[in-house]
Amino acid sequence: MIIVLLGAPGAGKGTLAGALKDELGVHHISTGDLIRAEIKAGSPIGLEIKRFVESGGLVPDEVVTRMIEGKVKSTASDNRGYMFDGFPRTGAQATDLDKVLSANGLAIDFALYMEASIDVVLQRLTGRRVCRKCGALFHLTNMPPKKDGVCDVCGGELYQRADDNKETIMKRMSVYNEQTMPIIDFYKKQSKLKTINADSGAEDVRKALLQILNGKKS
Ligand code: AMP
């Protein structure tokens, strides 16, 4: 199964993929996570792309597509499938993803558009906390850890992402509206678009995707 998760920052793409990747047995590929890992490692590519992320802009298409290409090439033969989270984010990336998959004998099953309202995503992003060690996601009020500042999964330290501040969030939203929203039409034209309401809680969203996968919802 190959699914593209589409939606604004804060729509819950990472939370949904985290909740279902093991159950579905798919690879969860988050370009945001791949990019943050490069920046943390201080690699040449990380140093080059840091400024784009910190300003709330997008990393150049060719850099991100190369990352995805590497991941797909090295895992395609295990036939587990994928959940792409945060990729594609531009029309060029959407076309590139089709090409990368097709070169490996694969194709997207559907794109899941997680539709969320602006008030909800702002509340989610400003309260989001991430585990420094394992990347697990928490929220100060919606999904609080059992112990303040400590990851329930691995005991790692929780932190707030540098780009989860109000000013950068507003920039990320306008980038999303201008560059990523048009992709919804790209998948609609391919008859591969499914839409769910992502304003509700993580468990409802998880169930909505499972219903689609079980053919109970179109
Ligand atoms: P995310 O974790 O998906 O919210 O991504 C965090 C940041 O990483 C974004 O604001 C972008 O700067 C960068 N990024 C993630 N995915 C992409 C992508 N597909 N194309 C370009 N930049 C990306």
Short mmCIF file of N, CA and C and ligand atoms in Angstrom, two decimals, residues 9-10 13 30-33 35-36 49 52-54 56-61 64 68 85-90 93 125 128 161 163-164 168 172, ligand 1:
data_model
loop_
_atom_site.label_atom_id
_atom_site.label_comp_id
_atom_site.label_asym_id
_atom_site.label_seq_id
_atom_site.Cartn_x
_atom_site.Cartn_y
_atom_site.Cartn_z
N PRO A 9 0.56 21.96 7.74
CA PRO A 9 1.31 21.65 8.95
C PRO A 9 0.33 21.61 10.12
N GLY A 10 0.42 20.59 10.94
CA GLY A 10 -0.49 20.50 12.09
C GLY A 10 -1.77 19.73 11.78
N LYS A 13 -0.51 14.61 10.10
CA LYS A 13 0.08 13.60 9.20
C LYS A 13 1.05 12.69 9.96
N SER A 30 9.04 10.56 6.33
CA SER A 30 8.74 11.97 6.60
C SER A 30 9.93 12.80 6.15
N THR A 31 9.71 13.66 5.15
CA THR A 31 10.84 14.49 4.68
C THR A 31 11.27 15.47 5.78
N GLY A 32 10.30 15.92 6.60
CA GLY A 32 10.66 16.82 7.70
C GLY A 32 11.66 16.13 8.63
N ASP A 33 11.39 14.85 8.97
CA ASP A 33 12.30 14.10 9.85
C ASP A 33 13.67 13.90 9.18
N ILE A 35 15.04 15.74 6.92
CA ILE A 35 15.72 17.05 6.87
C ILE A 35 16.28 17.43 8.24
N ARG A 36 15.47 17.25 9.28
CA ARG A 36 15.96 17.58 10.64
C ARG A 36 17.15 16.71 11.04
N ILE A 49 20.68 23.46 3.98
CA ILE A 49 19.21 23.59 3.98
C ILE A 49 18.62 24.18 5.28
N PHE A 52 16.43 27.36 5.13
CA PHE A 52 15.08 27.26 4.55
C PHE A 52 14.08 26.83 5.63
N VAL A 53 14.49 25.84 6.42
CA VAL A 53 13.60 25.30 7.44
C VAL A 53 13.35 26.34 8.52
N GLU A 54 14.41 27.00 8.96
CA GLU A 54 14.27 27.98 10.04
C GLU A 54 13.38 29.15 9.65
N GLY A 56 10.83 28.90 7.62
CA GLY A 56 9.47 28.44 7.31
C GLY A 56 9.26 28.22 5.82
N GLY A 57 10.34 28.37 5.03
CA GLY A 57 10.24 28.15 3.58
C GLY A 57 10.46 26.68 3.24
N LEU A 58 10.50 26.39 1.94
CA LEU A 58 10.71 25.01 1.51
C LEU A 58 12.15 24.77 1.08
N VAL A 59 12.64 23.61 1.37
CA VAL A 59 13.95 23.16 0.90
C VAL A 59 13.81 22.92 -0.61
N PRO A 60 14.84 23.24 -1.42
CA PRO A 60 14.69 23.07 -2.88
C PRO A 60 14.25 21.66 -3.28
N ASP A 61 13.39 21.62 -4.30
CA ASP A 61 12.79 20.35 -4.75
C ASP A 61 13.84 19.26 -5.00
N VAL A 64 15.17 17.51 -1.84
CA VAL A 64 14.20 16.64 -1.16
C VAL A 64 13.92 15.40 -2.02
N ILE A 68 14.23 11.28 -1.13
CA ILE A 68 13.14 10.30 -1.31
C ILE A 68 13.59 9.18 -2.24
N ASP A 85 4.90 11.33 4.24
CA ASP A 85 4.40 12.36 5.16
C ASP A 85 5.20 13.65 4.92
N GLY A 86 4.51 14.66 4.36
CA GLY A 86 5.19 15.93 4.10
C GLY A 86 5.88 15.97 2.75
N PHE A 87 5.66 14.97 1.94
CA PHE A 87 6.18 14.91 0.58
C PHE A 87 5.14 14.23 -0.29
N PRO A 88 4.76 14.74 -1.42
CA PRO A 88 5.25 15.97 -2.04
C PRO A 88 4.63 17.24 -1.43
N ARG A 89 5.34 18.34 -1.65
CA ARG A 89 4.85 19.63 -1.16
C ARG A 89 4.75 20.66 -2.29
N THR A 90 5.19 20.27 -3.49
CA THR A 90 5.06 21.16 -4.67
C THR A 90 4.64 20.29 -5.86
N GLN A 93 7.47 18.16 -7.09
CA GLN A 93 7.73 16.98 -6.24
C GLN A 93 6.69 15.89 -6.50
N LEU A 125 0.01 23.09 16.58
CA LEU A 125 1.44 23.36 16.36
C LEU A 125 2.08 24.07 17.55
N ARG A 128 2.67 21.52 20.30
CA ARG A 128 3.36 20.26 19.94
C ARG A 128 4.71 20.14 20.65
N ARG A 161 9.83 22.26 18.56
CA ARG A 161 10.55 22.53 17.32
C ARG A 161 10.75 24.03 17.12
N ASP A 163 10.70 25.72 14.53
CA ASP A 163 9.78 26.33 13.56
C ASP A 163 8.32 26.27 14.04
N ASP A 164 8.09 25.81 15.26
CA ASP A 164 6.72 25.80 15.81
C ASP A 164 6.45 27.06 16.62
N THR A 168 6.81 31.78 12.43
CA THR A 168 7.23 30.80 11.41
C THR A 168 6.04 29.95 10.98
N ARG A 172 4.78 29.21 7.22
CA ARG A 172 4.60 27.84 6.71
C ARG A 172 3.18 27.66 6.15
P1 AMP B 1 7.47 19.14 8.53
O1 AMP B 1 8.16 18.34 9.60
O2 AMP B 1 6.81 18.27 7.50
O3 AMP B 1 6.52 20.17 9.11
O4 AMP B 1 8.61 19.95 7.76
C1 AMP B 1 9.41 20.90 8.42
C2 AMP B 1 10.14 21.76 7.40
O5 AMP B 1 11.00 20.93 6.61
C3 AMP B 1 9.25 22.46 6.39
O6 AMP B 1 8.71 23.68 6.88
C4 AMP B 1 10.23 22.68 5.24
O7 AMP B 1 11.13 23.73 5.52
C5 AMP B 1 11.02 21.39 5.25
N1 AMP B 1 10.39 20.35 4.40
C6 AMP B 1 9.78 19.20 4.81
N2 AMP B 1 9.33 18.49 3.77
C7 AMP B 1 9.64 19.22 2.67
C8 AMP B 1 9.39 19.04 1.28
N3 AMP B 1 8.73 17.97 0.80
N4 AMP B 1 9.86 19.98 0.42
C9 AMP B 1 10.53 21.06 0.87
N5 AMP B 1 10.76 21.31 2.17
C10 AMP B 1 10.32 20.40 3.07
#
